[in-house]
mmCIF file of C-alpha atoms in Angstrom:
data_model
loop_
_atom_site.group_PDB
_atom_site.id
_atom_site.type_symbol
_atom_site.label_atom_id
_atom_site.label_comp_id
_atom_site.label_asym_id
_atom_site.label_seq_id
_atom_site.Cartn_x
_atom_site.Cartn_y
_atom_site.Cartn_z
ATOM 1 C CA MET A 1 -30.397 5.040 -9.018
ATOM 2 C CA SER A 2 -31.300 6.324 -5.723
ATOM 3 C CA ARG A 3 -33.087 4.504 -2.883
ATOM 4 C CA VAL A 4 -34.107 5.341 0.711
ATOM 5 C CA TYR A 5 -31.004 5.437 2.829
ATOM 6 C CA PRO A 6 -31.973 3.571 6.109
ATOM 7 C CA TYR A 7 -29.417 5.257 8.357
ATOM 8 C CA PRO A 8 -29.497 8.582 10.268
ATOM 9 C CA LEU A 9 -27.722 11.532 8.736
ATOM 10 C CA ILE A 10 -25.458 11.768 11.707
ATOM 11 C CA ALA A 11 -23.650 8.382 12.343
ATOM 12 C CA LYS A 12 -24.527 6.574 15.588
ATOM 13 C CA GLU A 13 -20.870 6.071 16.215
ATOM 14 C CA GLY A 14 -20.504 9.896 16.703
ATOM 15 C CA TRP A 15 -23.161 10.674 19.249
ATOM 16 C CA PRO A 16 -20.964 10.108 22.427
ATOM 17 C CA PHE A 17 -18.268 12.477 20.908
ATOM 18 C CA ILE A 18 -21.001 15.105 19.721
ATOM 19 C CA ILE A 19 -22.730 15.059 23.291
ATOM 20 C CA GLY A 20 -19.451 15.165 25.140
ATOM 21 C CA SER A 21 -18.102 18.134 23.215
ATOM 22 C CA LEU A 22 -21.397 19.939 23.308
ATOM 23 C CA VAL A 23 -21.731 19.653 27.105
ATOM 24 C CA LEU A 24 -18.212 20.765 27.526
ATOM 25 C CA SER A 25 -18.647 23.681 25.237
ATOM 26 C CA ILE A 26 -21.811 24.919 27.047
ATOM 27 C CA LEU A 27 -20.220 24.532 30.458
ATOM 28 C CA THR A 28 -17.137 26.369 29.339
ATOM 29 C CA PHE A 29 -19.359 29.194 27.914
ATOM 30 C CA PHE A 30 -21.078 29.772 31.335
ATOM 31 C CA TRP A 31 -17.629 29.906 32.917
ATOM 32 C CA CYS A 32 -15.526 31.655 30.471
ATOM 33 C CA GLY A 33 -17.888 33.257 27.949
ATOM 34 C CA TRP A 34 -16.518 33.608 24.443
ATOM 35 C CA TRP A 35 -13.228 31.965 25.575
ATOM 36 C CA SER A 36 -15.256 28.799 24.876
ATOM 37 C CA LEU A 37 -15.214 29.536 21.113
ATOM 38 C CA PRO A 38 -12.387 26.858 20.397
ATOM 39 C CA LEU A 39 -14.701 24.190 21.995
ATOM 40 C CA TRP A 40 -17.680 25.210 19.780
ATOM 41 C CA MET A 41 -15.488 24.934 16.755
ATOM 42 C CA LEU A 42 -14.432 21.498 17.922
ATOM 43 C CA THR A 43 -18.094 20.542 18.216
ATOM 44 C CA ALA A 44 -18.824 21.701 14.735
ATOM 45 C CA PHE A 45 -15.976 19.603 13.495
ATOM 46 C CA VAL A 46 -17.163 16.486 15.259
ATOM 47 C CA VAL A 47 -20.703 16.949 13.893
ATOM 48 C CA GLN A 48 -19.399 17.251 10.348
ATOM 49 C CA PHE A 49 -16.989 14.425 10.694
ATOM 50 C CA PHE A 50 -19.766 11.980 11.715
ATOM 51 C CA ARG A 51 -22.253 13.056 8.924
ATOM 52 C CA ASP A 52 -23.538 10.153 6.946
ATOM 53 C CA PRO A 53 -25.373 11.458 3.876
ATOM 54 C CA ALA A 54 -27.583 9.428 1.360
ATOM 55 C CA ARG A 55 -25.912 9.006 -2.020
ATOM 56 C CA ASP A 56 -27.235 8.033 -5.586
ATOM 57 C CA ILE A 57 -26.137 4.511 -6.550
ATOM 58 C CA PRO A 58 -25.289 3.736 -10.223
ATOM 59 C CA ALA A 59 -27.407 0.957 -11.839
ATOM 60 C CA ASN A 60 -24.874 -0.808 -14.077
ATOM 61 C CA PRO A 61 -24.360 -4.355 -12.615
ATOM 62 C CA GLU A 62 -20.764 -4.416 -13.678
ATOM 63 C CA ASP A 63 -19.896 -1.125 -11.798
ATOM 64 C CA VAL A 64 -17.808 -1.503 -8.663
ATOM 65 C CA LEU A 65 -18.468 1.462 -6.383
ATOM 66 C CA SER A 66 -16.153 3.407 -4.088
ATOM 67 C CA PRO A 67 -16.477 2.182 -0.465
ATOM 68 C CA ALA A 68 -15.518 5.448 1.065
ATOM 69 C CA ASP A 69 -15.166 9.255 0.589
ATOM 70 C CA GLY A 70 -11.684 10.391 -0.203
ATOM 71 C CA ARG A 71 -8.832 10.585 -2.800
ATOM 72 C CA ILE A 72 -7.264 7.827 -4.877
ATOM 73 C CA VAL A 73 -3.789 7.032 -3.787
ATOM 74 C CA VAL A 74 -3.144 3.582 -5.448
ATOM 75 C CA VAL A 75 -4.185 2.100 -8.862
ATOM 76 C CA GLU A 76 -2.052 -0.810 -9.704
ATOM 77 C CA LYS A 77 -1.782 -4.531 -10.789
ATOM 78 C CA THR A 78 -0.472 -6.418 -7.701
ATOM 79 C CA THR A 79 -1.363 -9.447 -5.547
ATOM 80 C CA ASP A 80 -4.390 -9.728 -3.315
ATOM 81 C CA PRO A 81 -2.632 -10.807 -0.142
ATOM 82 C CA TYR A 82 -5.804 -12.204 1.373
ATOM 83 C CA ARG A 83 -6.527 -14.512 -1.413
ATOM 84 C CA GLY A 84 -3.031 -15.060 -2.888
ATOM 85 C CA VAL A 85 -4.125 -14.185 -6.454
ATOM 86 C CA ASN A 86 -3.234 -11.514 -8.971
ATOM 87 C CA ALA A 87 -5.508 -8.406 -8.648
ATOM 88 C CA LEU A 88 -6.218 -4.849 -9.506
ATOM 89 C CA LYS A 89 -5.772 -2.765 -6.495
ATOM 90 C CA ILE A 90 -7.547 0.545 -5.928
ATOM 91 C CA SER A 91 -7.021 2.503 -2.677
ATOM 92 C CA VAL A 92 -9.096 5.446 -1.292
ATOM 93 C CA PHE A 93 -7.461 7.627 1.464
ATOM 94 C CA MET A 94 -9.784 9.514 3.688
ATOM 95 C CA ASN A 95 -8.652 12.602 5.549
ATOM 96 C CA VAL A 96 -10.516 13.936 8.653
ATOM 97 C CA PHE A 97 -12.913 16.094 6.624
ATOM 98 C CA ASN A 98 -14.254 13.221 4.520
ATOM 99 C CA VAL A 99 -17.318 11.139 5.504
ATOM 100 C CA HIS A 100 -16.044 8.030 7.227
ATOM 101 C CA SER A 101 -18.921 5.734 6.759
ATOM 102 C CA ASN A 102 -17.832 2.585 4.738
ATOM 103 C CA ARG A 103 -20.248 1.213 2.150
ATOM 104 C CA SER A 104 -20.301 -2.043 0.117
ATOM 105 C CA PRO A 105 -18.791 -1.576 -3.406
ATOM 106 C CA ILE A 106 -20.728 -4.650 -4.778
ATOM 107 C CA ASP A 107 -23.899 -6.758 -4.670
ATOM 108 C CA GLY A 108 -22.873 -10.043 -3.263
ATOM 109 C CA LYS A 109 -22.177 -12.286 -0.321
ATOM 110 C CA VAL A 110 -19.484 -12.123 2.441
ATOM 111 C CA GLU A 111 -17.163 -15.275 2.420
ATOM 112 C CA ARG A 112 -15.216 -14.297 5.579
ATOM 113 C CA VAL A 113 -13.940 -11.374 7.514
ATOM 114 C CA ASP A 114 -10.374 -11.236 8.729
ATOM 115 C CA TYR A 115 -8.974 -8.719 11.289
ATOM 116 C CA PHE A 116 -5.327 -8.027 11.832
ATOM 117 C CA LYS A 117 -3.613 -5.933 14.472
ATOM 118 C CA GLY A 118 -0.930 -3.627 13.495
ATOM 119 C CA SER A 119 0.730 -0.141 13.488
ATOM 120 C CA PHE A 120 -0.956 3.334 12.899
ATOM 121 C CA LEU A 121 1.111 4.777 10.223
ATOM 122 C CA ASN A 122 -0.111 7.574 7.882
ATOM 123 C CA ALA A 123 -2.627 5.662 5.837
ATOM 124 C CA ALA A 124 -1.586 7.566 2.552
ATOM 125 C CA LEU A 125 1.580 5.492 2.570
ATOM 126 C CA ASP A 126 1.671 2.210 0.643
ATOM 127 C CA LYS A 127 3.096 0.276 3.597
ATOM 128 C CA ALA A 128 0.097 1.078 5.600
ATOM 129 C CA SER A 129 -1.800 -1.654 3.572
ATOM 130 C CA ALA A 130 0.458 -4.303 5.061
ATOM 131 C CA GLN A 131 1.575 -2.919 8.450
ATOM 132 C CA ASN A 132 -1.478 -0.854 9.818
ATOM 133 C CA GLU A 133 -4.377 -2.434 11.817
ATOM 134 C CA ARG A 134 -6.880 -3.537 9.285
ATOM 135 C CA ASN A 135 -10.096 -5.430 8.597
ATOM 136 C CA ALA A 136 -10.532 -7.417 5.386
ATOM 137 C CA VAL A 137 -13.957 -8.440 3.966
ATOM 138 C CA LEU A 138 -13.609 -11.153 1.399
ATOM 139 C CA ALA A 139 -16.870 -11.219 -0.699
ATOM 140 C CA VAL A 140 -18.106 -12.627 -4.010
ATOM 141 C CA THR A 141 -20.441 -10.950 -6.315
ATOM 142 C CA LYS A 142 -23.787 -12.415 -7.277
ATOM 143 C CA THR A 143 -22.058 -13.974 -10.440
ATOM 144 C CA GLY A 144 -19.192 -15.365 -8.357
ATOM 145 C CA ARG A 145 -16.413 -12.746 -9.015
ATOM 146 C CA PRO A 146 -14.113 -12.341 -5.977
ATOM 147 C CA VAL A 147 -13.786 -8.867 -4.499
ATOM 148 C CA THR A 148 -11.797 -7.932 -1.340
ATOM 149 C CA PHE A 149 -12.206 -4.652 0.443
ATOM 150 C CA VAL A 150 -9.976 -3.657 3.440
ATOM 151 C CA GLN A 151 -10.484 -1.046 6.097
ATOM 152 C CA VAL A 152 -7.097 0.211 7.120
ATOM 153 C CA ALA A 153 -6.494 2.386 10.129
ATOM 154 C CA GLY A 154 -4.530 5.471 9.909
ATOM 155 C CA LEU A 155 -2.208 7.907 11.984
ATOM 156 C CA VAL A 156 -5.131 9.173 13.965
ATOM 157 C CA ALA A 157 -7.682 6.485 13.500
ATOM 158 C CA ARG A 158 -7.813 4.147 16.490
ATOM 159 C CA ARG A 159 -10.861 2.164 15.879
ATOM 160 C CA ILE A 160 -12.205 0.090 12.920
ATOM 161 C CA LEU A 161 -15.761 -0.846 13.040
ATOM 162 C CA CYS A 162 -17.055 -3.638 10.807
ATOM 163 C CA TYR A 163 -20.745 -4.704 10.977
ATOM 164 C CA VAL A 164 -20.826 -7.709 8.585
ATOM 165 C CA ASN A 165 -20.033 -11.323 9.138
ATOM 166 C CA ALA A 166 -19.505 -14.507 6.860
ATOM 167 C CA HIS A 167 -22.571 -15.409 4.819
ATOM 168 C CA ASP A 168 -24.147 -11.978 5.168
ATOM 169 C CA LEU A 169 -25.766 -10.492 1.929
ATOM 170 C CA LEU A 170 -24.491 -7.180 0.731
ATOM 171 C CA HIS A 171 -26.119 -4.585 -1.617
ATOM 172 C CA ARG A 172 -24.084 -1.787 -3.332
ATOM 173 C CA GLY A 173 -24.202 1.229 -1.064
ATOM 174 C CA ASP A 174 -25.068 -0.750 2.070
ATOM 175 C CA ARG A 175 -23.322 0.646 5.132
ATOM 176 C CA TYR A 176 -20.991 -2.111 6.442
ATOM 177 C CA GLY A 177 -18.570 -0.315 8.705
ATOM 178 C CA PHE A 178 -16.960 2.943 10.024
ATOM 179 C CA ILE A 179 -13.450 4.164 10.759
ATOM 180 C CA ARG A 180 -12.932 6.999 13.274
ATOM 181 C CA PHE A 181 -10.618 9.915 12.421
ATOM 182 C CA GLY A 182 -8.688 9.275 9.128
ATOM 183 C CA SER A 183 -7.835 6.099 7.293
ATOM 184 C CA ARG A 184 -8.016 4.256 4.003
ATOM 185 C CA VAL A 185 -9.845 1.454 2.088
ATOM 186 C CA ASP A 186 -8.111 -0.913 -0.175
ATOM 187 C CA VAL A 187 -10.208 -2.690 -2.863
ATOM 188 C CA TYR A 188 -8.755 -5.803 -4.708
ATOM 189 C CA LEU A 189 -10.544 -6.739 -7.890
ATOM 190 C CA PRO A 190 -9.894 -9.651 -10.504
ATOM 191 C CA GLU A 191 -7.258 -8.841 -13.120
ATOM 192 C CA ASP A 192 -9.793 -8.285 -15.957
ATOM 193 C CA ALA A 193 -11.513 -5.370 -14.060
ATOM 194 C CA THR A 194 -11.022 -1.900 -15.762
ATOM 195 C CA ALA A 195 -10.074 1.011 -13.418
ATOM 196 C CA LEU A 196 -12.136 4.215 -14.185
ATOM 197 C CA VAL A 197 -10.236 6.411 -11.708
ATOM 198 C CA ALA A 198 -6.645 7.620 -11.497
ATOM 199 C CA ILE A 199 -4.379 8.580 -8.646
ATOM 200 C CA GLY A 200 -5.345 12.047 -7.307
ATOM 201 C CA ASP A 201 -9.050 11.798 -8.132
ATOM 202 C CA LYS A 202 -11.632 12.687 -5.491
ATOM 203 C CA VAL A 203 -14.320 10.063 -5.120
ATOM 204 C CA SER A 204 -17.538 9.738 -3.071
ATOM 205 C CA ALA A 205 -18.816 6.510 -1.450
ATOM 206 C CA SER A 206 -21.474 4.676 -3.399
ATOM 207 C CA SER A 207 -21.944 7.354 -6.106
ATOM 208 C CA THR A 208 -18.428 7.148 -7.697
ATOM 209 C CA VAL A 209 -17.575 4.142 -9.938
ATOM 210 C CA LEU A 210 -14.114 2.864 -9.288
ATOM 211 C CA ALA A 211 -13.982 0.218 -12.004
ATOM 212 C CA THR A 212 -15.980 -2.066 -14.135
ATOM 213 C CA LEU A 213 -16.019 -5.789 -13.571
ATOM 214 C CA PRO A 214 -17.318 -8.231 -16.173
ATOM 215 C CA LEU A 215 -20.072 -10.294 -14.730
ATOM 216 C CA GLN A 216 -18.327 -13.486 -15.828
ATOM 217 C CA ALA A 217 -14.712 -14.408 -15.523
ATOM 218 C CA PRO A 218 -12.788 -14.800 -18.954
ATOM 219 C CA ASP A 219 -12.719 -18.355 -20.387
ATOM 220 C CA ILE A 220 -9.101 -19.277 -20.123
ATOM 221 C CA SER A 221 -9.619 -22.717 -21.291
ATOM 222 C CA ALA A 222 -10.169 -21.427 -24.881
ATOM 223 C CA GLU A 223 -6.668 -19.877 -24.893
ATOM 224 C CA PRO A 224 -4.581 -23.003 -25.031
ATOM 225 C CA GLN A 225 -6.676 -24.462 -27.896
ATOM 226 C CA SER A 226 -6.262 -21.232 -29.775
ATOM 227 C CA ASN A 227 -2.482 -21.475 -29.343
ATOM 228 C CA THR A 228 -2.494 -25.096 -30.528
ATOM 229 C CA GLU A 229 -4.437 -24.374 -33.587
ATOM 230 C CA GLU A 230 -2.216 -21.576 -34.383
ATOM 231 C CA HIS A 231 0.849 -23.807 -33.886
ATOM 232 C CA ALA A 232 -0.666 -26.573 -36.162
ATOM 233 C CA ASP A 233 -1.154 -23.939 -38.779
ATOM 234 C CA LEU A 234 2.414 -22.854 -38.744
ATOM 235 C CA VAL A 235 3.590 -26.496 -38.942
ATOM 236 C CA THR A 236 1.248 -27.200 -41.816
ATOM 237 C CA GLU A 237 2.479 -23.980 -43.694
ATOM 238 C CA ALA A 238 6.175 -24.901 -43.082
ATOM 239 C CA ALA A 239 5.599 -28.543 -44.390
ATOM 240 C CA ASN A 240 3.940 -27.153 -47.544
ATOM 241 C CA ARG A 241 6.889 -24.862 -48.207
ATOM 242 C CA ALA A 242 9.238 -27.727 -47.781
ATOM 243 C CA ALA A 243 7.347 -29.852 -50.125
ATOM 244 C CA ALA A 244 7.163 -27.107 -52.802
ATOM 245 C CA ALA A 245 10.941 -26.623 -52.288
ATOM 246 C CA ALA A 246 11.666 -30.252 -52.847
ATOM 247 C CA ARG A 247 9.472 -30.440 -56.097
ATOM 248 C CA HIS A 248 11.252 -27.405 -57.311
ATOM 249 C CA VAL A 249 14.776 -29.146 -56.915
ATOM 250 C CA LEU A 250 13.423 -32.408 -58.473
ATOM 251 C CA SER A 251 12.259 -30.572 -61.488
ATOM 252 C CA GLN A 252 15.619 -28.884 -62.108
ATOM 253 C CA GLU A 253 17.180 -32.430 -62.161
#
């Protein structure tokens, strides 16, 4: 499903860098001629880094979309450290050539936004999730399923930008933040979510489905009842066998 993307194709966060490198390239060209070529290459890199293209958005309401462009570096069952519950974690690592606009993976509402100061380790490392500077958005889907997505700074990234606050409404594909110059995004989903990506897969923000998440949580109240009924059946069966054995002994006497 596609819809109008209400943002410029070049991210607003990039214009100070683009204008600065362009002015420097022009001035150096007048002073040094073709010796300015490295600066023109730098300008081209800055322009491509801050591109922010529109994407098609899948329509299935159970789809959880990738919040960023990049490569999958983690798919595992673990604990969501921001909620303290078991979760499925999927992490997307962005290098400097990926689009760095971050987009909402779900339709839902923001519960709260937590910011943590930290280090600037290589974002591809597992320990970056716990030690690097990061910004966590805790949200719930329209049907009440909790989803946490975390912007994590990287080795070069020095600025995490998040534009949502508690109680804001999100739609899948909405632009909610930006990370400058390399980073990662961690997504924590309920345990019953099913991952549709694997480590090493390349993904695109908004158009790649990371996982499917049932609209309703599983009914755990039914499990104890089922176990009780199964136990009662076993007891009944054992009692019947004991009675049959007793009748057989008595008949022999």
